[in-house]
Short mmCIF file of C-alpha atoms in Angstrom, two decimals:
data_model
loop_
_atom_site.label_atom_id
_atom_site.label_comp_id
_atom_site.label_asym_id
_atom_site.label_seq_id
_atom_site.Cartn_x
_atom_site.Cartn_y
_atom_site.Cartn_z
CA MET A 1 0.00 0.00 0.00
CA GLN A 2 1.45 3.34 -1.01
CA LYS A 3 1.55 6.14 1.55
CA ARG A 4 1.07 9.83 0.86
CA THR A 5 2.55 12.51 3.11
CA ILE A 6 0.55 15.41 4.53
CA THR A 7 2.69 18.52 4.16
CA LYS A 8 1.35 20.22 7.26
CA ASN A 9 2.04 17.49 9.81
CA GLY A 10 4.41 15.16 7.96
CA GLN A 11 2.20 12.14 8.59
CA GLU A 12 2.15 9.32 6.06
CA ILE A 13 -1.39 8.16 5.27
CA SER A 14 -2.41 5.17 3.17
CA ALA A 15 -3.76 6.14 -0.24
CA LEU A 16 -6.90 4.13 0.59
CA GLY A 17 -8.91 4.74 3.74
CA PHE A 18 -11.71 2.53 5.08
CA GLY A 19 -15.02 4.38 5.33
CA ALA A 20 -17.22 2.83 8.01
CA MET A 21 -20.50 4.15 6.61
CA ARG A 22 -21.47 1.17 4.45
CA LEU A 23 -20.28 -1.83 6.44
CA PRO A 24 -21.81 -5.24 5.63
CA THR A 25 -25.12 -5.75 7.40
CA LYS A 26 -27.30 -8.61 8.53
CA ASN A 27 -30.94 -8.14 9.52
CA GLY A 28 -30.50 -4.38 9.39
CA ARG A 29 -27.51 -4.33 11.76
CA ILE A 30 -23.76 -4.35 11.21
CA ASN A 31 -22.57 -7.86 10.42
CA LYS A 32 -19.80 -7.64 12.97
CA GLU A 33 -17.89 -10.75 11.98
CA GLU A 34 -17.78 -9.86 8.28
CA ALA A 35 -17.03 -6.19 8.94
CA LYS A 36 -14.26 -7.07 11.39
CA LYS A 37 -12.70 -9.49 8.92
CA GLU A 38 -12.73 -6.92 6.12
CA ILE A 39 -11.35 -4.10 8.27
CA PHE A 40 -8.56 -6.27 9.71
CA TYR A 41 -7.67 -7.50 6.22
CA ALA A 42 -7.43 -3.90 5.00
CA ILE A 43 -5.25 -2.90 7.95
CA ASP A 44 -3.00 -5.94 7.52
CA THR A 45 -2.57 -4.92 3.87
CA GLY A 46 -1.49 -1.39 4.79
CA VAL A 47 -4.59 0.76 5.32
CA ASN A 48 -3.92 3.09 8.25
CA PHE A 49 -6.97 5.39 8.18
CA ILE A 50 -10.48 4.46 9.36
CA ASP A 51 -13.27 7.02 9.06
CA THR A 52 -16.65 7.06 10.79
CA ALA A 53 -19.25 9.55 12.06
CA VAL A 54 -22.10 9.78 14.55
CA PRO A 55 -24.97 8.96 12.13
CA TYR A 56 -23.30 6.02 10.38
CA HIS A 57 -25.27 2.79 10.76
CA GLY A 58 -27.84 4.53 12.94
CA GLY A 59 -25.22 5.52 15.49
CA ALA A 60 -23.64 2.05 15.75
CA SER A 61 -20.50 2.57 13.65
CA GLU A 62 -18.42 4.37 16.29
CA SER A 63 -19.27 1.80 18.97
CA PHE A 64 -18.43 -1.08 16.63
CA LEU A 65 -15.01 0.39 15.84
CA GLY A 66 -14.48 0.89 19.55
CA GLU A 67 -15.11 -2.81 20.08
CA ILE A 68 -12.67 -4.09 17.47
CA LEU A 69 -9.88 -1.50 17.31
CA SER A 70 -7.76 -2.16 20.36
CA GLY A 71 -4.24 -3.34 21.06
CA GLU A 72 -2.03 -3.72 18.00
CA TYR A 73 -4.79 -2.74 15.58
CA ARG A 74 -5.38 0.54 17.40
CA ASP A 75 -1.68 1.32 17.08
CA LYS A 76 -1.74 0.66 13.34
CA VAL A 77 -4.49 3.11 12.37
CA ASN A 78 -5.58 6.70 12.54
CA ILE A 79 -9.17 6.90 13.73
CA SER A 80 -11.30 9.66 12.25
CA THR A 81 -14.79 10.73 13.24
CA LYS A 82 -16.90 13.87 12.98
CA MET A 83 -18.80 16.33 15.13
CA PRO A 84 -22.47 16.66 14.03
CA PRO A 85 -23.24 20.42 13.78
CA TRP A 86 -26.99 19.77 13.72
CA SER A 87 -26.78 18.55 17.34
CA VAL A 88 -24.96 21.66 18.56
CA LYS A 89 -27.09 24.35 20.17
CA LYS A 90 -24.49 25.81 22.58
CA TYR A 91 -20.75 25.62 23.20
CA GLU A 92 -21.06 22.93 25.87
CA ASP A 93 -22.74 20.60 23.36
CA MET A 94 -19.48 20.37 21.43
CA GLU A 95 -17.56 19.21 24.47
CA ASN A 96 -20.26 16.75 25.51
CA ILE A 97 -20.50 15.25 22.02
CA LEU A 98 -16.73 14.78 21.83
CA ASP A 99 -16.61 13.10 25.24
CA LYS A 100 -19.37 10.67 24.22
CA GLN A 101 -17.53 9.85 21.01
CA LEU A 102 -14.33 9.12 22.90
CA GLU A 103 -16.25 6.71 25.13
CA LYS A 104 -17.94 4.97 22.22
CA LEU A 105 -14.65 4.61 20.38
CA GLN A 106 -12.97 3.48 23.62
CA ILE A 107 -9.98 5.74 23.05
CA GLU A 108 -8.41 8.71 24.85
CA ARG A 109 -7.69 10.71 21.71
CA ILE A 110 -9.23 10.94 18.24
CA ASP A 111 -6.55 11.21 15.59
CA TYR A 112 -8.53 13.23 13.04
CA TYR A 113 -11.65 15.10 14.17
CA PHE A 114 -13.71 16.61 11.37
CA ILE A 115 -16.63 19.02 11.66
CA HIS A 116 -19.30 17.22 9.65
CA SER A 117 -20.86 18.44 6.39
CA LEU A 118 -19.99 22.12 6.60
CA GLY A 119 -21.28 24.88 4.38
CA ARG A 120 -21.15 28.65 4.75
CA GLY A 121 -24.28 28.83 6.91
CA SER A 122 -23.54 25.94 9.24
CA TYR A 123 -19.96 27.12 9.79
CA LYS A 124 -21.09 30.62 10.69
CA LYS A 125 -23.45 29.14 13.27
CA LEU A 126 -20.64 27.09 14.82
CA GLU A 127 -18.18 29.97 14.71
CA ASP A 128 -20.65 32.12 16.61
CA LEU A 129 -20.87 29.34 19.22
CA GLY A 130 -17.06 29.19 19.59
CA VAL A 131 -15.99 26.20 17.48
CA SER A 132 -12.45 27.57 17.00
CA ARG A 133 -12.01 27.88 20.76
CA PHE A 134 -13.45 24.39 21.19
CA LEU A 135 -11.01 22.83 18.72
CA ASP A 136 -8.03 24.62 20.28
CA LYS A 137 -9.06 23.40 23.73
CA ALA A 138 -9.69 19.83 22.53
CA LYS A 139 -6.19 19.76 21.06
CA ALA A 140 -4.63 21.24 24.19
CA ASP A 141 -6.49 18.70 26.36
CA GLY A 142 -5.21 15.84 24.20
CA LYS A 143 -8.70 14.74 23.14
CA ILE A 144 -8.03 15.26 19.43
CA LYS A 145 -4.76 15.33 17.54
CA TYR A 146 -5.73 16.97 14.26
CA ALA A 147 -8.76 19.07 13.30
CA GLY A 148 -10.51 19.14 9.96
CA PHE A 149 -13.84 19.69 8.25
CA SER A 150 -15.93 17.81 5.71
CA PHE A 151 -17.58 20.00 3.14
CA HIS A 152 -20.74 20.37 1.02
CA ASP A 153 -21.11 23.82 -0.55
CA ASN A 154 -19.52 25.84 -3.36
CA PRO A 155 -15.86 26.74 -4.05
CA GLU A 156 -16.16 30.23 -2.61
CA ALA A 157 -17.56 28.89 0.67
CA PHE A 158 -14.80 26.28 0.75
CA LYS A 159 -12.08 28.93 0.63
CA GLU A 160 -13.82 30.98 3.33
CA ILE A 161 -13.98 28.00 5.68
CA ALA A 162 -10.43 26.88 4.81
CA ASP A 163 -9.17 30.33 5.82
CA ALA A 164 -11.29 30.61 8.97
CA TYR A 165 -9.20 28.23 11.12
CA ASP A 166 -5.79 26.59 11.11
CA TRP A 167 -7.12 23.28 9.79
CA ASP A 168 -4.97 20.19 9.52
CA ALA A 169 -7.21 18.41 7.02
CA CYS A 170 -10.35 18.61 4.93
CA MET A 171 -12.71 16.05 3.44
CA ILE A 172 -14.30 16.82 0.08
CA GLN A 173 -16.47 15.07 -2.48
CA TYR A 174 -14.38 14.54 -5.60
CA ASN A 175 -14.68 12.23 -8.59
CA TYR A 176 -14.46 12.54 -12.35
CA MET A 177 -18.06 13.78 -12.54
CA ASP A 178 -17.62 16.30 -9.70
CA GLU A 179 -14.48 18.03 -10.87
CA GLU A 180 -16.26 21.39 -10.81
CA ASN A 181 -18.97 20.67 -8.22
CA GLN A 182 -18.85 21.58 -4.52
CA ALA A 183 -15.21 22.29 -3.54
CA GLY A 184 -14.12 21.06 -6.97
CA LYS A 185 -10.64 21.17 -8.43
CA SER A 186 -10.10 24.76 -7.27
CA GLY A 187 -10.85 23.73 -3.68
CA LEU A 188 -8.59 20.70 -3.97
CA GLU A 189 -5.71 22.86 -5.16
CA TYR A 190 -6.39 25.55 -2.57
CA ALA A 191 -6.32 23.05 0.30
CA ALA A 192 -3.09 21.59 -1.08
CA SER A 193 -1.53 25.07 -1.20
CA LYS A 194 -2.21 25.35 2.54
CA GLY A 195 -0.54 21.99 3.20
CA MET A 196 -3.70 20.31 4.49
CA GLY A 197 -4.33 16.60 4.33
CA ILE A 198 -7.02 16.07 1.67
CA PHE A 199 -9.37 13.14 2.17
CA ILE A 200 -11.76 12.27 -0.63
CA MET A 201 -15.31 11.06 -0.02
CA GLU A 202 -17.69 9.77 -2.69
CA PRO A 203 -14.94 8.76 -5.16
CA LEU A 204 -17.58 6.58 -6.85
CA LYS A 205 -20.28 9.26 -6.44
CA GLY A 206 -22.25 7.14 -3.98
CA GLY A 207 -21.71 4.03 -6.13
CA HIS A 208 -23.22 5.67 -9.25
CA LEU A 209 -19.95 5.36 -11.17
CA ALA A 210 -19.55 1.67 -10.35
CA GLY A 211 -22.98 0.06 -10.29
CA ASP A 212 -25.61 -0.05 -12.99
CA VAL A 213 -23.76 2.28 -15.35
CA PRO A 214 -25.02 3.17 -18.86
CA GLU A 215 -24.09 0.65 -21.57
CA ARG A 216 -22.48 3.43 -23.60
CA THR A 217 -19.94 4.06 -20.85
CA LEU A 218 -19.02 0.36 -20.71
CA GLU A 219 -18.39 0.41 -24.45
CA ILE A 220 -15.96 3.30 -23.98
CA TRP A 221 -14.06 1.61 -21.16
CA GLU A 222 -13.80 -1.55 -23.27
CA ARG A 223 -11.69 0.36 -25.79
CA ALA A 224 -8.91 0.78 -23.24
CA GLU A 225 -5.76 -1.26 -23.69
CA VAL A 226 -5.97 -2.45 -20.08
CA LYS A 227 -9.42 -3.74 -19.10
CA ARG A 228 -10.74 -2.41 -15.80
CA SER A 229 -14.04 -2.25 -13.97
CA PRO A 230 -15.94 1.08 -13.76
CA ALA A 231 -15.07 1.22 -10.04
CA ASP A 232 -11.39 0.78 -10.84
CA TRP A 233 -11.53 3.58 -13.40
CA ALA A 234 -13.27 5.92 -10.94
CA LEU A 235 -10.81 5.32 -8.09
CA ARG A 236 -7.88 5.56 -10.48
CA TRP A 237 -8.96 9.02 -11.63
CA VAL A 238 -9.04 10.39 -8.06
CA LEU A 239 -5.72 8.81 -7.04
CA ASN A 240 -4.09 10.25 -10.16
CA HIS A 241 -4.24 13.69 -8.49
CA PRO A 242 -1.03 14.48 -6.56
CA GLU A 243 -2.98 16.76 -4.19
CA VAL A 244 -5.06 13.84 -2.87
CA THR A 245 -3.86 12.31 0.38
CA CYS A 246 -6.35 9.49 0.84
CA VAL A 247 -9.44 8.15 -0.92
CA LEU A 248 -12.15 6.98 1.48
CA SER A 249 -14.20 4.05 0.28
CA GLY A 250 -17.27 2.64 2.02
CA MET A 251 -16.53 -1.03 1.36
CA ASN A 252 -19.00 -3.75 2.33
CA SER A 253 -17.61 -6.92 0.78
CA GLN A 254 -14.28 -8.71 0.64
CA GLU A 255 -14.27 -8.34 -3.14
CA GLN A 256 -14.58 -4.56 -2.89
CA VAL A 257 -11.80 -4.41 -0.32
CA GLU A 258 -9.46 -6.46 -2.49
CA GLU A 259 -10.20 -4.49 -5.67
CA ASN A 260 -9.74 -1.13 -3.97
CA LEU A 261 -6.52 -2.24 -2.28
CA LYS A 262 -5.16 -3.32 -5.64
CA VAL A 263 -5.99 0.00 -7.29
CA ALA A 264 -4.63 2.07 -4.40
CA GLY A 265 -1.44 0.03 -4.46
CA GLU A 266 -0.91 0.65 -8.16
CA VAL A 267 -1.86 4.23 -8.98
CA GLN A 268 0.81 6.86 -8.62
CA PRO A 269 0.09 10.57 -9.10
CA ASN A 270 -0.02 11.70 -12.73
CA SER A 271 0.18 8.13 -14.00
CA LEU A 272 -2.87 8.11 -16.29
CA THR A 273 -1.94 8.25 -19.95
CA PRO A 274 -3.30 10.88 -22.39
CA GLU A 275 -5.26 8.10 -24.11
CA GLU A 276 -6.88 7.07 -20.82
CA LEU A 277 -7.75 10.65 -19.96
CA LYS A 278 -9.53 10.93 -23.30
CA LEU A 279 -11.71 7.97 -22.31
CA TYR A 280 -12.77 9.78 -19.14
CA ALA A 281 -13.73 12.80 -21.23
CA GLU A 282 -15.88 10.60 -23.47
CA VAL A 283 -17.59 8.95 -20.50
CA LYS A 284 -18.34 12.36 -19.03
CA GLU A 285 -19.96 13.37 -22.31
CA VAL A 286 -22.26 10.34 -22.08
CA TYR A 287 -23.38 11.41 -18.63
CA LYS A 288 -23.70 15.00 -19.80
CA ASP A 289 -26.11 13.86 -22.50
CA LEU A 290 -28.31 12.46 -19.73
CA THR A 291 -28.39 15.67 -17.71
CA LYS A 292 -31.54 17.76 -17.40
CA VAL A 293 -29.84 21.09 -16.65
CA ASP A 294 -26.63 22.18 -18.34
CA CYS A 295 -25.28 23.78 -15.15
CA THR A 296 -21.49 23.89 -14.74
CA SER A 297 -21.70 24.78 -11.00
CA CYS A 298 -19.57 27.87 -11.66
CA GLY A 299 -21.37 29.72 -8.84
CA TYR A 300 -21.82 33.03 -10.69
CA CYS A 301 -25.51 32.87 -9.82
CA MET A 302 -24.69 32.86 -6.13
CA PRO A 303 -25.46 34.07 -3.58
CA CYS A 304 -29.18 33.93 -4.19
CA PRO A 305 -31.04 36.80 -2.46
CA VAL A 306 -33.46 34.35 -0.83
CA GLY A 307 -30.93 31.62 -0.10
CA VAL A 308 -31.58 29.06 -2.84
CA ASP A 309 -28.56 26.80 -3.41
CA ILE A 310 -28.97 26.93 -7.17
CA PRO A 311 -26.03 24.68 -8.17
CA GLY A 312 -26.90 22.22 -5.38
CA CYS A 313 -30.52 21.93 -6.50
CA PHE A 314 -29.46 21.30 -10.09
CA GLU A 315 -26.83 18.76 -9.00
CA ILE A 316 -29.36 16.54 -7.22
CA TYR A 317 -31.90 16.99 -10.03
CA ASN A 318 -29.31 15.94 -12.61
CA ASN A 319 -28.20 12.97 -10.53
CA LYS A 320 -31.74 11.66 -10.61
CA TYR A 321 -31.58 11.34 -14.38
CA MET A 322 -27.88 10.70 -14.99
CA PHE A 323 -27.66 7.82 -12.55
CA ASN A 324 -31.30 6.82 -12.08
CA ASP A 325 -30.82 7.94 -8.48
CA LYS A 326 -33.84 6.79 -6.48
CA ARG A 327 -32.41 8.49 -3.37
CA ALA A 328 -32.60 11.93 -4.96
CA PRO A 329 -35.78 13.08 -3.12
CA PHE A 330 -34.28 12.08 0.24
CA SER A 331 -30.92 13.72 -0.56
CA TYR A 332 -32.79 16.83 -1.62
CA LEU A 333 -34.79 16.95 1.60
CA ILE A 334 -31.70 16.52 3.77
CA ARG A 335 -29.47 18.97 1.90
CA MET A 336 -31.77 21.56 0.35
CA GLY A 337 -34.42 21.32 3.05
CA GLY A 338 -31.76 22.08 5.65
CA VAL A 339 -32.62 19.12 7.85
CA MET A 340 -28.95 18.73 8.82
CA SER A 341 -27.57 22.25 8.27
CA GLY A 342 -30.59 24.17 9.57
CA ASN A 343 -30.58 26.41 6.48
CA GLU A 344 -33.28 25.82 3.87
CA SER A 345 -31.98 26.36 0.33
CA ASN A 346 -34.54 24.53 -1.81
CA ALA A 347 -35.73 25.55 -5.26
CA GLY A 348 -39.23 26.40 -4.05
CA LEU A 349 -37.88 29.49 -2.29
CA CYS A 350 -37.20 31.19 -5.64
CA ILE A 351 -39.02 34.51 -6.11
CA ASP A 352 -38.05 34.92 -9.80
CA CYS A 353 -36.06 38.11 -9.17
CA GLY A 354 -33.91 37.48 -12.24
CA LYS A 355 -30.54 38.21 -10.62
CA CYS A 356 -29.27 34.69 -11.35
CA VAL A 357 -30.35 34.85 -14.98
CA ARG A 358 -28.33 38.02 -15.56
CA ALA A 359 -25.26 36.43 -13.96
CA CYS A 360 -25.39 32.98 -15.59
CA PRO A 361 -22.66 32.47 -18.23
CA GLN A 362 -24.72 29.61 -19.70
CA LYS A 363 -27.74 31.91 -20.11
CA LEU A 364 -29.96 29.36 -18.37
CA SER A 365 -33.57 30.22 -17.54
CA ILE A 366 -32.83 29.48 -13.92
CA PRO A 367 -36.19 30.39 -12.31
CA GLU A 368 -38.04 28.17 -14.78
CA LEU A 369 -35.60 25.31 -14.17
CA LEU A 370 -35.89 25.75 -10.42
CA GLU A 371 -39.64 25.45 -10.79
CA ASP A 372 -39.09 22.09 -12.53
CA VAL A 373 -36.85 20.99 -9.67
CA SER A 374 -39.39 22.10 -7.10
CA ASN A 375 -42.25 20.32 -8.85
CA GLU A 376 -40.33 17.07 -9.12
CA LEU A 377 -38.34 16.90 -5.89
CA GLU A 378 -40.53 18.87 -3.50
CA GLY A 379 -44.11 18.31 -4.53
CA HIS A 380 -46.92 19.09 -2.14
CA GLY A 381 -46.21 19.49 1.54
CA PHE A 382 -42.44 19.95 1.29
CA SER A 383 -42.38 22.47 4.13
CA TYR A 384 -44.09 19.91 6.38
CA LYS A 385 -41.51 17.28 5.40
CA VAL A 386 -38.75 19.71 6.34
CA LYS A 387 -40.38 20.47 9.69
CA PHE A 388 -40.82 16.77 10.34
CA GLY A 389 -37.19 16.12 9.51
CA LYS A 390 -35.96 18.90 11.75
CA SER A 391 -38.28 18.24 14.66
CA VAL A 392 -38.46 14.46 14.61
CA VAL A 393 -35.81 12.70 12.54
CA MET A 394 -32.68 14.40 13.90
CA PRO A 395 -33.87 14.48 17.53
CA MET A 396 -34.73 10.79 17.18
CA MET A 397 -31.21 10.17 15.94
CA ASP A 398 -29.78 12.09 18.90
CA ALA A 399 -32.03 10.18 21.31
CA PHE A 400 -31.05 6.84 19.77
CA ILE A 401 -27.37 7.68 20.07
CA ALA A 402 -27.79 8.81 23.68
CA LEU A 403 -29.66 5.59 24.52
CA GLN A 404 -26.98 3.50 22.87
CA HIS A 405 -24.34 5.44 24.78
CA ARG A 406 -26.03 4.72 28.13
CA PHE A 407 -26.41 1.06 27.18
CA SER A 408 -22.73 0.76 26.25
CA ARG A 409 -21.74 2.36 29.56
CA SER A 410 -23.91 0.00 31.60
CA SER A 411 -22.61 -2.99 29.62
CA SER A 412 -19.00 -2.00 30.27
CA LYS A 413 -19.66 -1.98 34.02
CA ASN A 414 -21.03 -5.53 34.03
#
């Protein structure tokens, strides 16, 4: 397994990291034996970064890792988890959440502590509550070693957040279809210029680039001199970037682990040939033909006067058609409805002021397109769905996690 060095702290991280969000399951719960076998195999083969978060597997992922990562295996890996901003109402919440995570993970210090799913609005809320002071104190107290943030917004917001604190690392969505979306290539390069460790999530775009892909894309890949699976091609593209420290993959089978280990062991930065890069461009054109909105996510339409995340709305809308994404309505509710961030940015907020139309280099009829998005992904009663999500779903998640925490404490005493 190749290692890549983080400029800022000099630490060598495996090019492949194990994401503990999609572990194998049985009867709706983590299949502990299978998951343990896969994680240990990955570590024995050189993976030294394991990533989790509070919501993963309904709150069970952190506790599971706490059960299995002890002794020699704890010494071999960096453990990463994330603080959920949606559960923070006051400064003390940040300290309490971190302490609970340390207990669940059964460790004294978290190696990499990311603030989860940040955007401009959610970061401002946390900054007002003292998140910078919290991170400094957590480091000084030895509860976390390195601080970072995971990100879902536009390039401008990424740079603002990257400059707002002395971050050690960031986690961004990046794949050959998202080169200009969210943080994008400009964010990748900006983080690298600051020496941060750069961890990549969604290298397969939630599995869309590896599963039931269009037949036309398979025909293009078949023309390559070396035959590879769509998943291999997708991972290879990300690892080809010298700025990337580690690609996080949510693996849930031994076959996936072995394939990803092979790719991560082979691909060196800037190793793709010009001929191979041309194939990626052709595949992207196939997906582009399937898009509903020809939005490049340039961000010139932003900020919207009423808070609509215009590129974000179009991204989810396009995903529905490009990848036959049946999860699009749920993703839209969570992201654009502000269930997690607290800031609604859905298409239905549009007031047709025309500012975005005047700014759009593509000359898109943005208000009309937003109406299409709203009709298809919001439908009737969207505001009630948002209220339900904010008032019921997330508190239920917090309550479930708290209950599990109390159970794990009582079990450890017996």
